[in-house]
Short mmCIF file of C-alpha atoms in Angstrom, two decimals:
data_model
loop_
_atom_site.label_atom_id
_atom_site.label_comp_id
_atom_site.label_asym_id
_atom_site.label_seq_id
_atom_site.Cartn_x
_atom_site.Cartn_y
_atom_site.Cartn_z
CA ASP A 1 -41.96 -37.97 56.85
CA ALA A 2 -41.01 -37.83 60.53
CA GLY A 3 -41.92 -34.71 62.39
CA VAL A 4 -39.96 -33.15 65.21
CA THR A 5 -39.00 -35.66 67.86
CA GLN A 6 -37.81 -35.02 71.39
CA SER A 7 -36.41 -37.21 74.12
CA PRO A 8 -37.04 -38.00 76.83
CA THR A 9 -40.77 -37.28 77.20
CA HIS A 10 -40.61 -36.91 80.97
CA LEU A 11 -37.76 -36.33 83.37
CA ILE A 12 -37.46 -35.86 87.12
CA LYS A 13 -34.31 -34.25 88.52
CA THR A 14 -33.12 -32.87 91.84
CA ARG A 15 -32.06 -29.31 92.48
CA GLY A 16 -28.43 -28.72 91.54
CA GLN A 17 -28.31 -31.52 89.01
CA GLN A 18 -27.69 -31.15 85.29
CA VAL A 19 -29.97 -32.27 82.46
CA THR A 20 -29.64 -32.80 78.71
CA LEU A 21 -32.65 -32.77 76.41
CA ARG A 22 -32.54 -33.87 72.79
CA CYS A 23 -34.33 -32.85 69.62
CA SER A 24 -34.38 -34.11 66.05
CA PRO A 25 -35.82 -31.63 63.58
CA LYS A 26 -38.35 -32.33 60.87
CA SER A 27 -36.83 -33.72 57.71
CA GLY A 28 -35.54 -30.90 55.52
CA HIS A 29 -35.28 -28.39 58.35
CA ASP A 30 -31.96 -26.85 59.30
CA THR A 31 -32.84 -24.62 62.25
CA VAL A 32 -33.77 -25.59 65.79
CA SER A 33 -35.24 -23.29 68.41
CA TRP A 34 -35.78 -24.16 72.06
CA TYR A 35 -38.58 -22.85 74.23
CA GLN A 36 -39.54 -23.13 77.88
CA GLN A 37 -43.24 -23.28 78.63
CA ALA A 38 -44.34 -22.93 82.23
CA LEU A 39 -47.82 -24.10 83.17
CA GLY A 40 -50.45 -21.70 81.89
CA GLN A 41 -47.96 -19.56 79.99
CA GLY A 42 -46.86 -19.12 76.42
CA PRO A 43 -43.57 -20.61 75.23
CA GLN A 44 -40.55 -18.47 76.14
CA PHE A 45 -37.72 -18.40 73.61
CA ILE A 46 -34.43 -19.78 74.96
CA PHE A 47 -32.19 -19.84 71.88
CA GLN A 48 -31.94 -20.82 68.24
CA TYR A 49 -29.30 -22.86 66.44
CA TYR A 50 -28.43 -22.72 62.77
CA GLU A 51 -25.31 -24.06 61.07
CA GLU A 52 -24.18 -25.44 64.43
CA GLU A 53 -24.04 -21.98 65.98
CA GLU A 54 -26.26 -20.16 68.45
CA ARG A 55 -27.82 -17.40 66.35
CA GLN A 56 -30.23 -15.81 68.77
CA ARG A 57 -30.71 -15.99 72.51
CA GLY A 58 -33.61 -15.07 74.74
CA ASN A 59 -33.45 -13.83 78.30
CA PHE A 60 -32.12 -17.00 79.92
CA PRO A 61 -29.04 -17.37 82.13
CA ASP A 62 -25.82 -19.07 81.06
CA ARG A 63 -26.94 -22.21 82.90
CA PHE A 64 -28.87 -22.87 79.72
CA SER A 65 -26.64 -23.95 76.88
CA GLY A 66 -27.07 -25.86 73.69
CA HIS A 67 -25.50 -27.52 70.75
CA GLN A 68 -26.40 -28.38 67.20
CA PHE A 69 -24.86 -31.32 65.38
CA PRO A 70 -24.01 -31.64 61.67
CA ASN A 71 -27.20 -33.66 61.13
CA TYR A 72 -29.16 -30.63 62.49
CA SER A 73 -30.23 -32.37 65.68
CA SER A 74 -29.81 -30.38 68.85
CA GLU A 75 -29.32 -30.65 72.58
CA LEU A 76 -30.38 -28.35 75.39
CA ASN A 77 -28.32 -28.50 78.57
CA VAL A 78 -29.35 -26.98 81.85
CA ASN A 79 -26.87 -26.87 84.72
CA ALA A 80 -27.45 -26.32 88.44
CA LEU A 81 -31.16 -26.97 88.17
CA LEU A 82 -33.55 -24.81 90.16
CA LEU A 83 -37.11 -25.58 91.17
CA GLY A 84 -38.20 -22.82 88.77
CA ASP A 85 -36.75 -24.73 85.85
CA SER A 86 -39.68 -27.15 86.06
CA ALA A 87 -41.53 -26.71 82.79
CA LEU A 88 -42.31 -28.19 79.40
CA TYR A 89 -39.32 -27.76 77.11
CA LEU A 90 -40.26 -27.49 73.49
CA CYS A 91 -38.08 -27.83 70.45
CA ALA A 92 -39.22 -26.27 67.20
CA SER A 93 -37.65 -26.74 63.80
CA SER A 94 -37.81 -24.58 60.72
CA ASN A 95 -36.03 -23.99 57.48
CA LEU A 96 -34.15 -20.73 57.76
CA GLY A 97 -33.46 -20.66 54.09
CA GLY A 98 -37.09 -21.22 53.25
CA GLY A 99 -38.42 -17.76 54.05
CA PRO A 100 -41.42 -17.62 56.37
CA TYR A 101 -39.80 -19.50 59.27
CA GLU A 102 -42.91 -21.59 59.90
CA GLN A 103 -42.05 -23.60 62.96
CA TYR A 104 -42.97 -27.17 63.74
CA PHE A 105 -42.98 -28.05 67.41
CA GLY A 106 -42.07 -31.36 68.93
CA PRO A 107 -44.11 -33.00 71.68
CA GLY A 108 -41.87 -31.55 74.36
CA THR A 109 -40.00 -32.84 77.39
CA ARG A 110 -41.73 -32.37 80.73
CA LEU A 111 -39.00 -31.58 83.29
CA THR A 112 -39.79 -31.71 86.99
CA VAL A 113 -37.18 -30.44 89.44
CA THR A 114 -37.67 -31.51 93.06
CA GLY B 1 -37.71 -5.86 75.38
CA GLN B 2 -40.45 -6.80 73.00
CA GLN B 3 -43.74 -7.74 74.58
CA VAL B 4 -46.76 -9.42 73.06
CA MET B 5 -49.97 -9.14 75.01
CA GLN B 6 -52.95 -11.35 74.37
CA ILE B 7 -56.52 -11.03 75.63
CA PRO B 8 -58.65 -12.47 77.00
CA GLN B 9 -56.76 -15.02 79.07
CA TYR B 10 -59.78 -17.31 79.26
CA GLN B 11 -62.98 -17.56 77.24
CA HIS B 12 -65.92 -19.86 77.78
CA VAL B 13 -68.47 -20.04 74.97
CA GLN B 14 -71.51 -22.12 74.20
CA GLU B 15 -71.08 -24.35 71.16
CA GLY B 16 -72.16 -22.39 68.11
CA GLU B 17 -71.15 -19.00 69.52
CA ASP B 18 -68.33 -16.97 68.02
CA PHE B 19 -64.93 -16.40 69.64
CA THR B 20 -62.24 -13.77 69.19
CA THR B 21 -58.78 -13.41 70.69
CA TYR B 22 -56.67 -10.28 70.34
CA CYS B 23 -52.94 -9.81 70.23
CA ASN B 24 -51.00 -6.54 70.68
CA SER B 25 -47.30 -5.90 70.35
CA SER B 26 -45.25 -3.11 71.88
CA THR B 27 -43.15 -2.98 68.70
CA THR B 28 -43.82 -3.24 64.98
CA LEU B 29 -43.79 -6.83 63.77
CA SER B 30 -42.40 -8.24 60.54
CA ASN B 31 -44.89 -11.04 60.74
CA ILE B 32 -47.18 -12.76 63.18
CA GLN B 33 -47.99 -16.41 63.55
CA TRP B 34 -50.86 -18.16 65.27
CA TYR B 35 -50.66 -21.50 67.03
CA LYS B 36 -53.17 -23.82 68.71
CA GLN B 37 -52.24 -26.00 71.65
CA ARG B 38 -54.63 -28.70 72.75
CA PRO B 39 -54.63 -29.67 76.45
CA GLY B 40 -51.55 -31.80 77.09
CA GLY B 41 -50.25 -31.18 73.59
CA HIS B 42 -47.75 -28.97 71.86
CA PRO B 43 -48.30 -25.81 69.79
CA VAL B 44 -49.41 -26.48 66.23
CA PHE B 45 -48.85 -23.85 63.56
CA LEU B 46 -52.07 -22.42 62.13
CA ILE B 47 -51.05 -19.51 59.92
CA GLN B 48 -48.62 -16.67 59.30
CA LEU B 49 -49.56 -13.10 58.38
CA VAL B 50 -46.97 -10.82 56.81
CA LYS B 51 -48.61 -7.88 55.08
CA SER B 52 -50.15 -4.82 56.70
CA GLY B 53 -53.94 -5.21 56.87
CA GLU B 54 -53.77 -8.83 55.72
CA VAL B 55 -56.81 -11.05 56.26
CA LYS B 56 -56.70 -14.80 55.86
CA LYS B 57 -59.41 -17.40 56.30
CA GLN B 58 -59.25 -21.08 57.13
CA LYS B 59 -62.79 -22.48 57.11
CA ARG B 60 -64.38 -20.98 60.26
CA LEU B 61 -61.18 -19.19 61.34
CA THR B 62 -60.41 -15.61 60.25
CA PHE B 63 -57.03 -14.05 60.96
CA GLN B 64 -56.26 -10.34 60.68
CA PHE B 65 -53.03 -8.35 60.85
CA GLY B 66 -53.38 -4.69 61.75
CA GLU B 67 -52.50 -1.83 59.44
CA ALA B 68 -49.65 -0.76 61.73
CA LYS B 69 -48.45 -4.36 62.05
CA LYS B 70 -48.66 -4.14 65.84
CA ASN B 71 -51.86 -6.06 66.45
CA SER B 72 -53.68 -9.12 65.23
CA SER B 73 -56.83 -11.09 65.88
CA LEU B 74 -58.21 -14.57 65.44
CA HIS B 75 -61.96 -15.00 65.06
CA ILE B 76 -63.73 -18.35 65.10
CA THR B 77 -67.27 -18.48 63.77
CA ALA B 78 -69.76 -20.96 65.23
CA THR B 79 -67.38 -22.70 67.61
CA GLN B 80 -67.32 -26.47 67.90
CA THR B 81 -66.06 -28.67 70.73
CA THR B 82 -63.05 -29.51 68.56
CA ASP B 83 -61.96 -25.86 68.83
CA VAL B 84 -61.09 -26.35 72.50
CA GLY B 85 -57.51 -25.42 73.32
CA THR B 86 -55.20 -22.48 73.89
CA TYR B 87 -54.57 -20.11 71.03
CA PHE B 88 -51.25 -18.28 70.94
CA CYS B 89 -50.07 -15.47 68.77
CA ALA B 90 -46.33 -15.16 68.20
CA GLY B 91 -44.70 -12.11 66.70
CA ARG B 92 -41.37 -11.56 65.02
CA ILE B 93 -39.92 -8.05 65.30
CA SER B 94 -39.10 -5.99 62.26
CA SER B 95 -35.63 -4.72 62.96
CA GLY B 96 -32.24 -6.35 62.76
CA SER B 97 -31.55 -9.99 62.18
CA ALA B 98 -33.77 -11.21 64.97
CA ARG B 99 -35.33 -14.53 64.19
CA GLN B 100 -36.92 -15.24 67.51
CA LEU B 101 -40.64 -15.40 68.02
CA THR B 102 -42.20 -13.76 71.04
CA PHE B 103 -45.32 -15.58 72.15
CA GLY B 104 -48.32 -14.07 73.82
CA SER B 105 -49.63 -15.68 76.98
CA GLY B 106 -52.46 -17.33 75.07
CA THR B 107 -56.23 -17.46 75.24
CA GLN B 108 -57.66 -20.64 76.65
CA LEU B 109 -60.92 -21.48 74.90
CA THR B 110 -63.52 -23.72 76.46
CA VAL B 111 -66.52 -24.71 74.35
CA LEU B 112 -69.55 -25.91 76.27
CA PRO B 113 -71.73 -28.46 74.41
#
């Protein structure tokens, strides 16, 4: 049973560029949430996707957008990258219909913006 | 907006000593989850508490949810070097259809052999 997978594991981009990060949820999960974790901080909620729609959004600008595909996998897009976007981006999957919303995190994508 | 505060930020203990981290929310929570993140790793789900005053145990770990559902604690008895990592609480608010988790800033535990 594959857990949550994310790609790529590391990424280096330049200010102003755009980036796409990918996530495949754990088998049987239908909901994907994205988090940004700066060094030494807790994960900050970006948004959550369920049934291919954004269901909840945290306090992040419109430069952050996402998508969920029919197979439940998801993408996170960040436009016009800033130095402050450097962080570990975590994807977490859960089963919205399953009650407790226990989340399983992927290994993350380490994004460095120079 | 909702805030979840966690203290202490850092804790160094001698192996065998006990450890406690505390979590406080500015709003009433529907449930609270605890995660452990090893250095260089990703958060791993430990437990979820839902009921007011709930206490759950996992071997040497004891989790409590406050009566008002606004605070929680994690206590580790007789720490071991394998307990090293950052412990996060994450709360889900009670009202509306909100499904997002708000994480605390974590407590980084160092266990000295």
